[in-house]
Tab-separated table of C-alpha atoms in Angstrom:
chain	number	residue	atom	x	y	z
A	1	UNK	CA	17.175	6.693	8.465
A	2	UNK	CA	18.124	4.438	5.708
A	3	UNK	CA	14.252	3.992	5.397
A	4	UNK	CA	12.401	0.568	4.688
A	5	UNK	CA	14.594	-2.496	3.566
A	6	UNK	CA	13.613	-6.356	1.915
A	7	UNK	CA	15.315	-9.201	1.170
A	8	UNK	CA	16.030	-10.678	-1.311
A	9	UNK	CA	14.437	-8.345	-3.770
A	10	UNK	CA	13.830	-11.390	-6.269
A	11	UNK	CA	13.350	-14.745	-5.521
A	12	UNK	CA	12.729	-17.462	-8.430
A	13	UNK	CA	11.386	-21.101	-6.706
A	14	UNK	CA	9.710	-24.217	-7.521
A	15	UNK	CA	6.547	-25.046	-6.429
A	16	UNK	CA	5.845	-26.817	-3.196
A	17	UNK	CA	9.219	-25.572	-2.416
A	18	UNK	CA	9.104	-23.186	0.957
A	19	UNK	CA	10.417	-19.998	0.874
A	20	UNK	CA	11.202	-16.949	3.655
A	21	UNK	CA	11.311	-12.760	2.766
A	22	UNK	CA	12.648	-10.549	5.616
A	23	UNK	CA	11.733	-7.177	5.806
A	24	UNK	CA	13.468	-4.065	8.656
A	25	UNK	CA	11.498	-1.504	8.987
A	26	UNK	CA	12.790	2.129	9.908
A	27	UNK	CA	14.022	1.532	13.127
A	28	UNK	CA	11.661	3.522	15.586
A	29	UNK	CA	8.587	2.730	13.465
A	30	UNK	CA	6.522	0.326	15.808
A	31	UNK	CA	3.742	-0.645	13.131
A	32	UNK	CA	4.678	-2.802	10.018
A	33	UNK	CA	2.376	-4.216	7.806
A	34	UNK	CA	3.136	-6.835	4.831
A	35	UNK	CA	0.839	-6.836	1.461
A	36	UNK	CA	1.047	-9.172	-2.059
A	37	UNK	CA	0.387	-6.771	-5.538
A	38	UNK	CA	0.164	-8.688	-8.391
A	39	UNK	CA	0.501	-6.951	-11.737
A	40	UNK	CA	-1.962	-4.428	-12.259
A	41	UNK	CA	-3.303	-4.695	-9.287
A	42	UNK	CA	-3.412	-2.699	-6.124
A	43	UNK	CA	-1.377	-4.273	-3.095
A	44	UNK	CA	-3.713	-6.358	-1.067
A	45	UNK	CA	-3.492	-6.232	3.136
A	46	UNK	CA	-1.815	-9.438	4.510
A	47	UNK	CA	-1.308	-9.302	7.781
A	48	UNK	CA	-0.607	-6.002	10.582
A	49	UNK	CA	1.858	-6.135	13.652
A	50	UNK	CA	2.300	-3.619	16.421
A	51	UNK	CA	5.495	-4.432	18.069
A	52	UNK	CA	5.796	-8.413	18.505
A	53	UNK	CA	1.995	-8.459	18.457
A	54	UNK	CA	0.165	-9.765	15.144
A	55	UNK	CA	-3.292	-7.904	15.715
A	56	UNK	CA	-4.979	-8.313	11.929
A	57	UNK	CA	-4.454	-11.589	9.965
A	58	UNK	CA	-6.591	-11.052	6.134
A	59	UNK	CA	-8.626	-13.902	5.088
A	60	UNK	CA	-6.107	-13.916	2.003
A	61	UNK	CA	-3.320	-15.649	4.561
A	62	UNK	CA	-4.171	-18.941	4.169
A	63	UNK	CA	-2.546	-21.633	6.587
A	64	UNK	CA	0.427	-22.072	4.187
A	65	UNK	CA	1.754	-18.480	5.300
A	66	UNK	CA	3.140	-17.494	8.373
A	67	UNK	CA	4.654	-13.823	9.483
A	68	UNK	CA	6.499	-13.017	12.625
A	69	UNK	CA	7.911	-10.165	14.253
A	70	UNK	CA	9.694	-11.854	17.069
A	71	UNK	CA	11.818	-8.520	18.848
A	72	UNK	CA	9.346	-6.225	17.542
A	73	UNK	CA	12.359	-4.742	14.937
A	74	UNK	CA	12.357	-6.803	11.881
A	75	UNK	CA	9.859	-9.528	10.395
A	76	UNK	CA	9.781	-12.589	8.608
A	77	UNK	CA	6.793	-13.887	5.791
A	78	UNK	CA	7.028	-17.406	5.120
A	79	UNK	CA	5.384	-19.309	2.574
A	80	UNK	CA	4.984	-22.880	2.644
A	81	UNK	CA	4.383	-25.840	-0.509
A	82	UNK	CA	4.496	-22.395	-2.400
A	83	UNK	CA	2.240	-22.774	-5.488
A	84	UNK	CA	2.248	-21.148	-8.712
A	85	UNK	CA	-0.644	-18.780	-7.489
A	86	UNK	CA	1.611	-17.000	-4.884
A	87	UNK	CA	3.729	-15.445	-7.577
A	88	UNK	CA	3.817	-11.485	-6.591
A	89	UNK	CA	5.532	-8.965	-5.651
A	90	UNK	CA	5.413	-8.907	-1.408
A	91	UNK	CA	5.289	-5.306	0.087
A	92	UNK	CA	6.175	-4.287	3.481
A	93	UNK	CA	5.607	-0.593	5.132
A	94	UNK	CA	5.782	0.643	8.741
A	95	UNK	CA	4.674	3.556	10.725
A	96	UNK	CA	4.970	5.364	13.733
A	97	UNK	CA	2.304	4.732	16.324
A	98	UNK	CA	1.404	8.547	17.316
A	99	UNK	CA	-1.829	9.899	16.431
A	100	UNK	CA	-2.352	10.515	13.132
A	101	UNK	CA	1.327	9.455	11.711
A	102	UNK	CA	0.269	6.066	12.316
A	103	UNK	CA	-1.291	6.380	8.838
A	104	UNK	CA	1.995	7.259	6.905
A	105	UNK	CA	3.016	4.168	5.596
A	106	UNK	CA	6.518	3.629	4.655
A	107	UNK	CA	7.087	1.362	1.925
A	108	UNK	CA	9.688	-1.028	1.038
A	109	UNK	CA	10.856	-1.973	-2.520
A	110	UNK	CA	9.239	-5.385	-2.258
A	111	UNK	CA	10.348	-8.971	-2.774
A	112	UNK	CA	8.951	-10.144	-6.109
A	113	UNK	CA	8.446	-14.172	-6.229
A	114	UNK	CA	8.455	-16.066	-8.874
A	115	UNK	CA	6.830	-19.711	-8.178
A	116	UNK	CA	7.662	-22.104	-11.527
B	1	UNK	CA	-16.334	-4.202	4.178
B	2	UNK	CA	-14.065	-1.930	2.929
B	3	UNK	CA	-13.028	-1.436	-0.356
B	4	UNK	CA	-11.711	1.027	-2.987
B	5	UNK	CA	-12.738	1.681	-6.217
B	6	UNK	CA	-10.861	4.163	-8.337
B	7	UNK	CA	-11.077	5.031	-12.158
B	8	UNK	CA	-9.528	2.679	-14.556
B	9	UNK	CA	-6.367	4.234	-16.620
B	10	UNK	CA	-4.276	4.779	-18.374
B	11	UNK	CA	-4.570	8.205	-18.446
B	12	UNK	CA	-2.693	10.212	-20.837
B	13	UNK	CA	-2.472	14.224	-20.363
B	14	UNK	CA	-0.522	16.741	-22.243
B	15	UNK	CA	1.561	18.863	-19.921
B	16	UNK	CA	0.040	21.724	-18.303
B	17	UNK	CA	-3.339	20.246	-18.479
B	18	UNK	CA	-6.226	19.298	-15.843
B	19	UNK	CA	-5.699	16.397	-13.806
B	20	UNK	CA	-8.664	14.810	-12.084
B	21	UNK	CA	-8.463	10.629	-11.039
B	22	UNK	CA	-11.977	9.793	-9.592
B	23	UNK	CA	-11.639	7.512	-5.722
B	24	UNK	CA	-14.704	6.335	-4.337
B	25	UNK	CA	-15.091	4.335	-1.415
B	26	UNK	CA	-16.958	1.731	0.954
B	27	UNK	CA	-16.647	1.219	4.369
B	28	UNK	CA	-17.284	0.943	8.189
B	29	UNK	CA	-16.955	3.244	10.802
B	30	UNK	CA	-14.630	6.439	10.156
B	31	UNK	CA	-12.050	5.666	7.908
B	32	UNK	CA	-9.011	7.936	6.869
B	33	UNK	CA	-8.100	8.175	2.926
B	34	UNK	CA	-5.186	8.470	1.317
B	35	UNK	CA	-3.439	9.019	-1.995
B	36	UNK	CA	-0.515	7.068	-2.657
B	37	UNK	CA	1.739	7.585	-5.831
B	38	UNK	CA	4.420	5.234	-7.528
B	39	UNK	CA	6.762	6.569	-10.014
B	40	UNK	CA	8.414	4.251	-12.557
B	41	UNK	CA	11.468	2.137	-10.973
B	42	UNK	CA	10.340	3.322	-7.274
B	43	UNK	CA	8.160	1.990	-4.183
B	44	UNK	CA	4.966	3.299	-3.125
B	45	UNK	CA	4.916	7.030	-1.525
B	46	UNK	CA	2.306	8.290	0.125
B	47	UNK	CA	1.131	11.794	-1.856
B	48	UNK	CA	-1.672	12.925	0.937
B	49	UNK	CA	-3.835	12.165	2.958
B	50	UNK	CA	-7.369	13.119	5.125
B	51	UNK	CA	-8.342	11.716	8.346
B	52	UNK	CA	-11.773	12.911	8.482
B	53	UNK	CA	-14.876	14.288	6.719
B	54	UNK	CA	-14.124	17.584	4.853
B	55	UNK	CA	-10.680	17.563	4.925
B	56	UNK	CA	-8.411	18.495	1.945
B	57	UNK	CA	-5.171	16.567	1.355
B	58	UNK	CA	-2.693	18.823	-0.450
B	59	UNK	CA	1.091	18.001	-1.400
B	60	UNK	CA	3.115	18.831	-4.572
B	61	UNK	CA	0.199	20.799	-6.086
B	62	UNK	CA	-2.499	17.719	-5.723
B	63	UNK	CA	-5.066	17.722	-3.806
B	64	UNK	CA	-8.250	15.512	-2.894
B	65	UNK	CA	-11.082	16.138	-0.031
B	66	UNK	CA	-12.450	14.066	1.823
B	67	UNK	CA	-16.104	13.395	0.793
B	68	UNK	CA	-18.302	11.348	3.277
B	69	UNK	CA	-21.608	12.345	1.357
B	70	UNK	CA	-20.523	11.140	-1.838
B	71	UNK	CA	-18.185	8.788	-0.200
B	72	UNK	CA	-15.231	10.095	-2.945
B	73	UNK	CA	-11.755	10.980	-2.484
B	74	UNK	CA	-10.763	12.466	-6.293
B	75	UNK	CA	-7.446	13.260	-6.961
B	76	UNK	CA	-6.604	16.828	-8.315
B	77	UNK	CA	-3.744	18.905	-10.033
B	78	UNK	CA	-4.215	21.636	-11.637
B	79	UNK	CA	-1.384	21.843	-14.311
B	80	UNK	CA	0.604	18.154	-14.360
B	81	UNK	CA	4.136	18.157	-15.454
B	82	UNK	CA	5.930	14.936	-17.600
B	83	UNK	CA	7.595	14.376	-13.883
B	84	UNK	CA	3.768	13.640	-12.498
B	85	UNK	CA	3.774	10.657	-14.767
B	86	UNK	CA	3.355	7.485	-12.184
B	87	UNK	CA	1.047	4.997	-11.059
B	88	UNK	CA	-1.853	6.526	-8.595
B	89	UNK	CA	-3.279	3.954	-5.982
B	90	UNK	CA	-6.392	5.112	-3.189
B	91	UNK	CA	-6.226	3.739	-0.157
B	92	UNK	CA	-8.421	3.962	2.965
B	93	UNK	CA	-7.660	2.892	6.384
B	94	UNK	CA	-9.478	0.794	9.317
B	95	UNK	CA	-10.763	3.126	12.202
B	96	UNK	CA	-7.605	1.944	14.180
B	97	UNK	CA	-4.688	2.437	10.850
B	98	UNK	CA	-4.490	-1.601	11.020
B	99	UNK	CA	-5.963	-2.611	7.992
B	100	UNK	CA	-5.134	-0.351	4.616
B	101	UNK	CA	-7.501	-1.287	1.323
B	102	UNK	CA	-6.151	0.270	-2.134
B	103	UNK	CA	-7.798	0.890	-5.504
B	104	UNK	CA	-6.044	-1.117	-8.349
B	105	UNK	CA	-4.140	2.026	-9.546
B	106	UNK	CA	-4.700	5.015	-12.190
B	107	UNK	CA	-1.686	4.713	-14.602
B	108	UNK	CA	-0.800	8.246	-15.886
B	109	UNK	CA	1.197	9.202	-18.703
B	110	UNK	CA	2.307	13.042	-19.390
B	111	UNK	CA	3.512	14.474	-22.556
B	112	UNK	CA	5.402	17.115	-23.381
């Protein structure tokens, strides 16, 4: 279990350029979830998938962001005409589906994005 | 909706001392609470958690139960030690674990 991994871990860009994070979760974890923390904030839910499945979308994923899960192993968070706004550090966890272990979040060490 | 509110930091504790970081919460349904921790140059852990009304979360010496009258979810140690220094985030949980809210974090700070 090598645990939750992100890439890239930095990312520096220029606005209205688009830009893609990729995240593996631990490898029998069927949940994965991807949040945005800004500094000194807590992170803030994006978007939820079981599986393939995307079953919660947050009103903060506006149409310029798009996540996928396409073999229900790793995912993908996309951000397009990124603006200077979307600077953050992006967070993704997973969990196990059964009973109450669905609720232990495993976190990755984030992508931070930079938007200039 | 749901949301987390948590008490504002930094705290700063000698070691040994009482540790108490106030959660309260809002939300639908029946959620489940959770402390999660983040110690400097790491990614978020989750410290312990309480899926229902009464419960008591316990790991590492913290604790925190699960309050639905006083919708509250405090964070406990009795003695902290310099290694306890982190950042402290609340988080509750949809009824179904597919939504997660956290507080903005409790920054604390332990001296020797």
């Amino acid at each position: 279990d090598t645990g939750v991994s992100q890439d890239p871990r930095h990312k520096i860009t220029k606005r209205g350029q688009n830009v893609t994070f990729r995240c593996d979760p631990i490898s029998e974890h069927n949940r994965l979830y991807w949040y945005r923390q800004t500094l000194g904030q807590g992170p803030e839910f994006l978007t939820y998938f079981q599986n393939e499945a995307q079953l919660e979308k947050s009103r903060l994923l506006s149409d310029r962001f798009s996540a996928e899960r396409p073999k229900g192993s790793f995912s993908t968070l996309e951000i397009q005409r990124t603006e200077q706004g979307d600077s953050a550090m992006y967070l993704c966890a997973s969990s196990s589906g059964g009973g109450t272990a669905r609720y232990e979040q495993y976190f990755g060490p984030g992508t931070r994005l930079t938007v200039t | 909706g749901n949301s987390v509110t948590q008490m504002e930091g930094p705290v700063t504790l000698s070691e040994e001392a009482f540790l108490t970081i106030n959660c309260t919460y809002t939300a639908t349904g029946y959620p489940s609470l959770f402390w999660y921790v983040q110690y400097p140059g790491e990614g978020l852990q989750l410290l312990l958690k309480a899926t229902k009304a009464d419960d008591k979360g316990s790991n590492k010496g913290f604790e925190a139960t699960y309050r639905k009258e006083t919708t509250s979810f405090h964070l406990e140690k009795g003695s902290v030690q310099v290694s306890d220094s982190a950042v402290y985030f609340c988080a509750l949980s949809s009824n179904t674990g597919n939504q997660f809210y956290f507080g903005t974090g409790t920054s604390l700070t332990v001296i020797p």
